[in-house]
């Protein structure tokens, strides 16, 4: 039955060579199993939704798949079946029986091109942290269960990587500074004066007539570094800054903003 279904589709589409098969539609035929599709090594789009499929071993060599429609089947586990599909961009797995969130996400982590993922109406979607865990674990995904928000991305980062979240929220701005390294520029913190070395006469950059060596190699390194552009980066704790709404409602008292400024070359 399953082999006949594949051959029927090949005949309908007029494919005479396996290498020509880029699209295969096997949806809604009551299939419980599908023979290996490895002969279609250029297959890119596969519909096998609305069947009774319970395993995915037939996909073992279809590395070129970019869209895979597996919804409305009887899948309980996808471990070892999809992680090799590195080109996959769209994966629909809703309305199955996937019940282990950790194992499912682990299988999908290697698919770095995955952008659209549906997992709703699976037992694993009942996990209270389901959405945030998937969003954090699969950063390439842009659409999860037909929707996605930037606030969810931020919440996921805050929940599963709090330290990085604090860094992201604190980064404010950076700019080039036309001044010497030893000069403090608008900093609220103390900056240590730069170490300076005297350079032998005739060793200025651009003077190639007098090649007097430095007595200390560190002096040559420091001199070279001092000719680079000085950069200044500043950051503030945005958690202490009232939002526009909080300022309008007077819910958060204004506090003096502490800005940390770092200079380096």
PDB file of N, CA and C in Angstrom, residues 32-107:
ATOM      1  N   UNK A  32       0.345   4.017   7.589  1.00  0.00           N
ATOM      2  CA  UNK A  32       0.924   3.723   8.902  1.00  0.00           C
ATOM      3  C   UNK A  32       2.453   3.700   8.837  1.00  0.00           C
ATOM      4  N   UNK A  33       2.980   3.370   7.708  1.00  0.00           N
ATOM      5  CA  UNK A  33       4.434   3.360   7.509  1.00  0.00           C
ATOM      6  C   UNK A  33       4.742   3.763   6.070  1.00  0.00           C
ATOM      7  N   UNK A  34       5.968   4.260   5.896  1.00  0.00           N
ATOM      8  CA  UNK A  34       6.403   4.711   4.576  1.00  0.00           C
ATOM      9  C   UNK A  34       7.756   4.084   4.279  1.00  0.00           C
ATOM     10  N   UNK A  35       7.960   3.567   3.084  1.00  0.00           N
ATOM     11  CA  UNK A  35       9.267   2.984   2.750  1.00  0.00           C
ATOM     12  C   UNK A  35      10.336   4.060   2.697  1.00  0.00           C
ATOM     13  N   UNK A  36      11.580   3.642   2.753  1.00  0.00           N
ATOM     14  CA  UNK A  36      12.691   4.592   2.716  1.00  0.00           C
ATOM     15  C   UNK A  36      12.594   5.490   1.488  1.00  0.00           C
ATOM     16  N   UNK A  37      12.824   6.778   1.724  1.00  0.00           N
ATOM     17  CA  UNK A  37      12.803   7.755   0.626  1.00  0.00           C
ATOM     18  C   UNK A  37      14.217   8.193   0.250  1.00  0.00           C
ATOM     19  N   UNK A  38      15.204   7.404   0.621  1.00  0.00           N
ATOM     20  CA  UNK A  38      16.600   7.782   0.402  1.00  0.00           C
ATOM     21  C   UNK A  38      16.958   7.893  -1.070  1.00  0.00           C
ATOM     22  N   UNK A  39      16.205   7.240  -1.946  1.00  0.00           N
ATOM     23  CA  UNK A  39      16.517   7.336  -3.388  1.00  0.00           C
ATOM     24  C   UNK A  39      16.209   8.735  -3.926  1.00  0.00           C
ATOM     25  N   UNK A  40      15.369   9.472  -3.211  1.00  0.00           N
ATOM     26  CA  UNK A  40      15.059  10.848  -3.619  1.00  0.00           C
ATOM     27  C   UNK A  40      15.985  11.804  -2.851  1.00  0.00           C
ATOM     28  N   UNK A  41      17.265  11.766  -3.178  1.00  0.00           N
ATOM     29  CA  UNK A  41      18.235  12.496  -2.358  1.00  0.00           C
ATOM     30  C   UNK A  41      18.177  13.999  -2.571  1.00  0.00           C
ATOM     31  N   UNK A  42      17.399  14.490  -3.554  1.00  0.00           N
ATOM     32  CA  UNK A  42      17.229  15.934  -3.739  1.00  0.00           C
ATOM     33  C   UNK A  42      15.856  16.416  -3.263  1.00  0.00           C
ATOM     34  N   UNK A  43      15.120  15.564  -2.597  1.00  0.00           N
ATOM     35  CA  UNK A  43      13.778  15.909  -2.112  1.00  0.00           C
ATOM     36  C   UNK A  43      13.843  17.095  -1.159  1.00  0.00           C
ATOM     37  N   UNK A  44      13.000  18.109  -1.432  1.00  0.00           N
ATOM     38  CA  UNK A  44      13.014  19.331  -0.619  1.00  0.00           C
ATOM     39  C   UNK A  44      11.700  19.566   0.123  1.00  0.00           C
ATOM     40  N   UNK A  45      10.575  19.164  -0.460  1.00  0.00           N
ATOM     41  CA  UNK A  45       9.271  19.441   0.152  1.00  0.00           C
ATOM     42  C   UNK A  45       8.504  18.129   0.290  1.00  0.00           C
ATOM     43  N   UNK A  46       8.111  17.806   1.528  1.00  0.00           N
ATOM     44  CA  UNK A  46       7.443  16.532   1.780  1.00  0.00           C
ATOM     45  C   UNK A  46       6.219  16.722   2.665  1.00  0.00           C
ATOM     46  N   UNK A  47       5.058  16.295   2.143  1.00  0.00           N
ATOM     47  CA  UNK A  47       3.810  16.308   2.896  1.00  0.00           C
ATOM     48  C   UNK A  47       3.422  14.874   3.234  1.00  0.00           C
ATOM     49  N   UNK A  48       3.415  14.542   4.524  1.00  0.00           N
ATOM     50  CA  UNK A  48       2.910  13.227   4.951  1.00  0.00           C
ATOM     51  C   UNK A  48       1.968  13.413   6.149  1.00  0.00           C
ATOM     52  N   UNK A  49       1.344  14.559   6.190  1.00  0.00           N
ATOM     53  CA  UNK A  49       0.409  14.862   7.269  1.00  0.00           C
ATOM     54  C   UNK A  49      -0.905  14.094   7.091  1.00  0.00           C
ATOM     55  N   UNK A  50      -1.700  14.079   8.140  1.00  0.00           N
ATOM     56  CA  UNK A  50      -3.014  13.424   8.131  1.00  0.00           C
ATOM     57  C   UNK A  50      -2.932  11.951   7.748  1.00  0.00           C
ATOM     58  N   UNK A  51      -1.971  11.266   8.367  1.00  0.00           N
ATOM     59  CA  UNK A  51      -1.846   9.815   8.223  1.00  0.00           C
ATOM     60  C   UNK A  51      -1.825   9.195   9.619  1.00  0.00           C
ATOM     61  N   UNK A  52      -1.227   8.018   9.745  1.00  0.00           N
ATOM     62  CA  UNK A  52      -1.121   7.346  11.043  1.00  0.00           C
ATOM     63  C   UNK A  52       0.321   6.947  11.311  1.00  0.00           C
ATOM     64  N   UNK A  53       1.242   7.800  10.875  1.00  0.00           N
ATOM     65  CA  UNK A  53       2.679   7.517  10.977  1.00  0.00           C
ATOM     66  C   UNK A  53       3.119   7.513  12.443  1.00  0.00           C
ATOM     67  N   UNK A  54       3.947   6.504  12.808  1.00  0.00           N
ATOM     68  CA  UNK A  54       4.436   6.394  14.175  1.00  0.00           C
ATOM     69  C   UNK A  54       5.955   6.473  14.274  1.00  0.00           C
ATOM     70  N   UNK A  55       6.664   6.338  13.155  1.00  0.00           N
ATOM     71  CA  UNK A  55       8.120   6.487  13.175  1.00  0.00           C
ATOM     72  C   UNK A  55       8.584   7.167  11.890  1.00  0.00           C
ATOM     73  N   UNK A  56       9.814   7.731  11.942  1.00  0.00           N
ATOM     74  CA  UNK A  56      10.325   8.529  10.829  1.00  0.00           C
ATOM     75  C   UNK A  56      11.639   7.975  10.271  1.00  0.00           C
ATOM     76  N   UNK A  57      11.847   6.693  10.381  1.00  0.00           N
ATOM     77  CA  UNK A  57      13.093   6.091   9.913  1.00  0.00           C
ATOM     78  C   UNK A  57      13.270   6.209   8.409  1.00  0.00           C
ATOM     79  N   UNK A  58      12.221   6.475   7.684  1.00  0.00           N
ATOM     80  CA  UNK A  58      12.306   6.572   6.226  1.00  0.00           C
ATOM     81  C   UNK A  58      12.984   7.856   5.757  1.00  0.00           C
ATOM     82  N   UNK A  59      13.292   8.780   6.685  1.00  0.00           N
ATOM     83  CA  UNK A  59      13.907  10.063   6.313  1.00  0.00           C
ATOM     84  C   UNK A  59      15.415  10.086   6.529  1.00  0.00           C
ATOM     85  N   UNK A  60      16.018   8.943   6.726  1.00  0.00           N
ATOM     86  CA  UNK A  60      17.396   8.880   7.195  1.00  0.00           C
ATOM     87  C   UNK A  60      18.405   9.555   6.265  1.00  0.00           C
ATOM     88  N   UNK A  61      18.126   9.641   4.956  1.00  0.00           N
ATOM     89  CA  UNK A  61      19.110  10.205   4.025  1.00  0.00           C
ATOM     90  C   UNK A  61      18.583  11.373   3.190  1.00  0.00           C
ATOM     91  N   UNK A  62      17.510  11.965   3.622  1.00  0.00           N
ATOM     92  CA  UNK A  62      16.928  13.091   2.865  1.00  0.00           C
ATOM     93  C   UNK A  62      17.465  14.412   3.404  1.00  0.00           C
ATOM     94  N   UNK A  63      18.744  14.656   3.172  1.00  0.00           N
ATOM     95  CA  UNK A  63      19.436  15.797   3.766  1.00  0.00           C
ATOM     96  C   UNK A  63      19.003  17.147   3.193  1.00  0.00           C
ATOM     97  N   UNK A  64      18.375  17.147   2.025  1.00  0.00           N
ATOM     98  CA  UNK A  64      18.027  18.413   1.372  1.00  0.00           C
ATOM     99  C   UNK A  64      16.647  18.943   1.750  1.00  0.00           C
ATOM    100  N   UNK A  65      15.933  18.248   2.607  1.00  0.00           N
ATOM    101  CA  UNK A  65      14.584  18.683   2.975  1.00  0.00           C
ATOM    102  C   UNK A  65      14.609  20.076   3.587  1.00  0.00           C
ATOM    103  N   UNK A  66      13.747  20.951   3.074  1.00  0.00           N
ATOM    104  CA  UNK A  66      13.615  22.287   3.645  1.00  0.00           C
ATOM    105  C   UNK A  66      12.239  22.497   4.283  1.00  0.00           C
ATOM    106  N   UNK A  67      11.237  21.746   3.843  1.00  0.00           N
ATOM    107  CA  UNK A  67       9.898  21.841   4.428  1.00  0.00           C
ATOM    108  C   UNK A  67       9.355  20.436   4.665  1.00  0.00           C
ATOM    109  N   UNK A  68       8.921  20.185   5.906  1.00  0.00           N
ATOM    110  CA  UNK A  68       8.445  18.856   6.282  1.00  0.00           C
ATOM    111  C   UNK A  68       7.141  18.985   7.069  1.00  0.00           C
ATOM    112  N   UNK A  69       6.085  18.379   6.542  1.00  0.00           N
ATOM    113  CA  UNK A  69       4.750  18.501   7.137  1.00  0.00           C
ATOM    114  C   UNK A  69       4.345  17.160   7.726  1.00  0.00           C
ATOM    115  N   UNK A  70       4.411  17.072   9.068  1.00  0.00           N
ATOM    116  CA  UNK A  70       4.164  15.824   9.787  1.00  0.00           C
ATOM    117  C   UNK A  70       2.970  15.914  10.728  1.00  0.00           C
ATOM    118  N   UNK A  71       2.185  16.966  10.629  1.00  0.00           N
ATOM    119  CA  UNK A  71       1.087  17.152  11.573  1.00  0.00           C
ATOM    120  C   UNK A  71      -0.031  16.124  11.352  1.00  0.00           C
ATOM    121  N   UNK A  72      -0.821  15.937  12.406  1.00  0.00           N
ATOM    122  CA  UNK A  72      -1.955  15.009  12.378  1.00  0.00           C
ATOM    123  C   UNK A  72      -1.516  13.578  12.068  1.00  0.00           C
ATOM    124  N   UNK A  73      -0.550  13.099  12.880  1.00  0.00           N
ATOM    125  CA  UNK A  73      -0.120  11.707  12.807  1.00  0.00           C
ATOM    126  C   UNK A  73      -0.148  11.116  14.216  1.00  0.00           C
ATOM    127  N   UNK A  74       0.589  10.027  14.442  1.00  0.00           N
ATOM    128  CA  UNK A  74       0.587   9.364  15.739  1.00  0.00           C
ATOM    129  C   UNK A  74       2.000   9.246  16.296  1.00  0.00           C
ATOM    130  N   UNK A  75       2.815  10.244  16.055  1.00  0.00           N
ATOM    131  CA  UNK A  75       4.202  10.241  16.520  1.00  0.00           C
ATOM    132  C   UNK A  75       4.269  10.453  18.029  1.00  0.00           C
ATOM    133  N   UNK A  76       5.072   9.621  18.712  1.00  0.00           N
ATOM    134  CA  UNK A  76       5.278   9.766  20.155  1.00  0.00           C
ATOM    135  C   UNK A  76       6.703  10.178  20.489  1.00  0.00           C
ATOM    136  N   UNK A  77       7.627   9.973  19.545  1.00  0.00           N
ATOM    137  CA  UNK A  77       9.035  10.294  19.778  1.00  0.00           C
ATOM    138  C   UNK A  77       9.716  10.535  18.430  1.00  0.00           C
ATOM    139  N   UNK A  78      10.576  11.571  18.370  1.00  0.00           N
ATOM    140  CA  UNK A  78      11.293  11.856  17.121  1.00  0.00           C
ATOM    141  C   UNK A  78      12.797  11.738  17.314  1.00  0.00           C
ATOM    142  N   UNK A  79      13.246  11.161  18.418  1.00  0.00           N
ATOM    143  CA  UNK A  79      14.667  11.044  18.717  1.00  0.00           C
ATOM    144  C   UNK A  79      15.406  10.304  17.605  1.00  0.00           C
ATOM    145  N   UNK A  80      16.504  10.907  17.123  1.00  0.00           N
ATOM    146  CA  UNK A  80      17.339  10.291  16.109  1.00  0.00           C
ATOM    147  C   UNK A  80      16.796  10.336  14.702  1.00  0.00           C
ATOM    148  N   UNK A  81      15.671  11.016  14.503  1.00  0.00           N
ATOM    149  CA  UNK A  81      15.016  10.985  13.192  1.00  0.00           C
ATOM    150  C   UNK A  81      15.180  12.257  12.376  1.00  0.00           C
ATOM    151  N   UNK A  82      15.438  13.401  13.024  1.00  0.00           N
ATOM    152  CA  UNK A  82      15.415  14.672  12.302  1.00  0.00           C
ATOM    153  C   UNK A  82      16.690  15.501  12.423  1.00  0.00           C
ATOM    154  N   UNK A  83      17.547  15.211  13.364  1.00  0.00           N
ATOM    155  CA  UNK A  83      18.678  16.101  13.643  1.00  0.00           C
ATOM    156  C   UNK A  83      19.656  16.238  12.476  1.00  0.00           C
ATOM    157  N   UNK A  84      19.619  15.302  11.532  1.00  0.00           N
ATOM    158  CA  UNK A  84      20.527  15.363  10.382  1.00  0.00           C
ATOM    159  C   UNK A  84      19.981  16.261   9.266  1.00  0.00           C
ATOM    160  N   UNK A  85      18.763  16.753   9.420  1.00  0.00           N
ATOM    161  CA  UNK A  85      18.136  17.583   8.373  1.00  0.00           C
ATOM    162  C   UNK A  85      18.540  19.043   8.565  1.00  0.00           C
ATOM    163  N   UNK A  86      19.790  19.351   8.287  1.00  0.00           N
ATOM    164  CA  UNK A  86      20.354  20.665   8.598  1.00  0.00           C
ATOM    165  C   UNK A  86      19.771  21.793   7.760  1.00  0.00           C
ATOM    166  N   UNK A  87      19.146  21.478   6.619  1.00  0.00           N
ATOM    167  CA  UNK A  87      18.589  22.517   5.747  1.00  0.00           C
ATOM    168  C   UNK A  87      17.123  22.811   6.040  1.00  0.00           C
ATOM    169  N   UNK A  88      16.542  22.104   7.001  1.00  0.00           N
ATOM    170  CA  UNK A  88      15.111  22.238   7.288  1.00  0.00           C
ATOM    171  C   UNK A  88      14.763  23.629   7.805  1.00  0.00           C
ATOM    172  N   UNK A  89      13.748  24.244   7.211  1.00  0.00           N
ATOM    173  CA  UNK A  89      13.304  25.578   7.608  1.00  0.00           C
ATOM    174  C   UNK A  89      11.898  25.582   8.186  1.00  0.00           C
ATOM    175  N   UNK A  90      11.039  24.696   7.709  1.00  0.00           N
ATOM    176  CA  UNK A  90       9.663  24.620   8.193  1.00  0.00           C
ATOM    177  C   UNK A  90       9.386  23.199   8.659  1.00  0.00           C
ATOM    178  N   UNK A  91       8.917  23.062   9.907  1.00  0.00           N
ATOM    179  CA  UNK A  91       8.607  21.753  10.467  1.00  0.00           C
ATOM    180  C   UNK A  91       7.294  21.846  11.238  1.00  0.00           C
ATOM    181  N   UNK A  92       6.283  21.130  10.770  1.00  0.00           N
ATOM    182  CA  UNK A  92       4.976  21.116  11.429  1.00  0.00           C
ATOM    183  C   UNK A  92       4.753  19.762  12.078  1.00  0.00           C
ATOM    184  N   UNK A  93       4.655  19.767  13.405  1.00  0.00           N
ATOM    185  CA  UNK A  93       4.491  18.535  14.185  1.00  0.00           C
ATOM    186  C   UNK A  93       3.272  18.589  15.092  1.00  0.00           C
ATOM    187  N   UNK A  94       2.376  19.532  14.873  1.00  0.00           N
ATOM    188  CA  UNK A  94       1.230  19.653  15.764  1.00  0.00           C
ATOM    189  C   UNK A  94       0.259  18.477  15.578  1.00  0.00           C
ATOM    190  N   UNK A  95      -0.562  18.285  16.606  1.00  0.00           N
ATOM    191  CA  UNK A  95      -1.554  17.202  16.600  1.00  0.00           C
ATOM    192  C   UNK A  95      -0.908  15.828  16.459  1.00  0.00           C
ATOM    193  N   UNK A  96       0.128  15.592  17.280  1.00  0.00           N
ATOM    194  CA  UNK A  96       0.722  14.269  17.420  1.00  0.00           C
ATOM    195  C   UNK A  96       0.666  13.874  18.889  1.00  0.00           C
ATOM    196  N   UNK A  97       1.495  12.924  19.308  1.00  0.00           N
ATOM    197  CA  UNK A  97       1.506  12.470  20.694  1.00  0.00           C
ATOM    198  C   UNK A  97       2.882  12.620  21.331  1.00  0.00           C
ATOM    199  N   UNK A  98       3.623  13.633  20.919  1.00  0.00           N
ATOM    200  CA  UNK A  98       4.949  13.884  21.484  1.00  0.00           C
ATOM    201  C   UNK A  98       4.798  14.300  22.942  1.00  0.00           C
ATOM    202  N   UNK A  99       5.468  13.574  23.839  1.00  0.00           N
ATOM    203  CA  UNK A  99       5.218  13.808  25.267  1.00  0.00           C
ATOM    204  C   UNK A  99       6.434  14.235  26.084  1.00  0.00           C
ATOM    205  N   UNK A 100       7.644  14.201  25.500  1.00  0.00           N
ATOM    206  CA  UNK A 100       8.839  14.577  26.265  1.00  0.00           C
ATOM    207  C   UNK A 100       9.462  15.829  25.661  1.00  0.00           C
ATOM    208  N   UNK A 101       9.317  16.945  26.342  1.00  0.00           N
ATOM    209  CA  UNK A 101       9.786  18.232  25.821  1.00  0.00           C
ATOM    210  C   UNK A 101      11.296  18.244  25.640  1.00  0.00           C
ATOM    211  N   UNK A 102      12.036  17.779  26.638  1.00  0.00           N
ATOM    212  CA  UNK A 102      13.491  17.816  26.579  1.00  0.00           C
ATOM    213  C   UNK A 102      14.056  17.023  25.409  1.00  0.00           C
ATOM    214  N   UNK A 103      13.559  15.804  25.202  1.00  0.00           N
ATOM    215  CA  UNK A 103      14.049  14.960  24.111  1.00  0.00           C
ATOM    216  C   UNK A 103      13.701  15.549  22.756  1.00  0.00           C
ATOM    217  N   UNK A 104      12.520  16.123  22.647  1.00  0.00           N
ATOM    218  CA  UNK A 104      12.094  16.709  21.368  1.00  0.00           C
ATOM    219  C   UNK A 104      12.957  17.912  21.011  1.00  0.00           C
ATOM    220  N   UNK A 105      13.188  18.802  21.972  1.00  0.00           N
ATOM    221  CA  UNK A 105      13.999  19.989  21.725  1.00  0.00           C
ATOM    222  C   UNK A 105      15.446  19.603  21.432  1.00  0.00           C
ATOM    223  N   UNK A 106      15.959  18.609  22.124  1.00  0.00           N
ATOM    224  CA  UNK A 106      17.331  18.146  21.888  1.00  0.00           C
ATOM    225  C   UNK A 106      17.505  17.667  20.459  1.00  0.00           C
ATOM    226  N   UNK A 107      16.499  17.000  19.917  1.00  0.00           N
ATOM    227  CA  UNK A 107      16.557  16.510  18.538  1.00  0.00           C
ATOM    228  C   UNK A 107      16.592  17.649  17.535  1.00  0.00           C
TER     229      UNK A 107
END
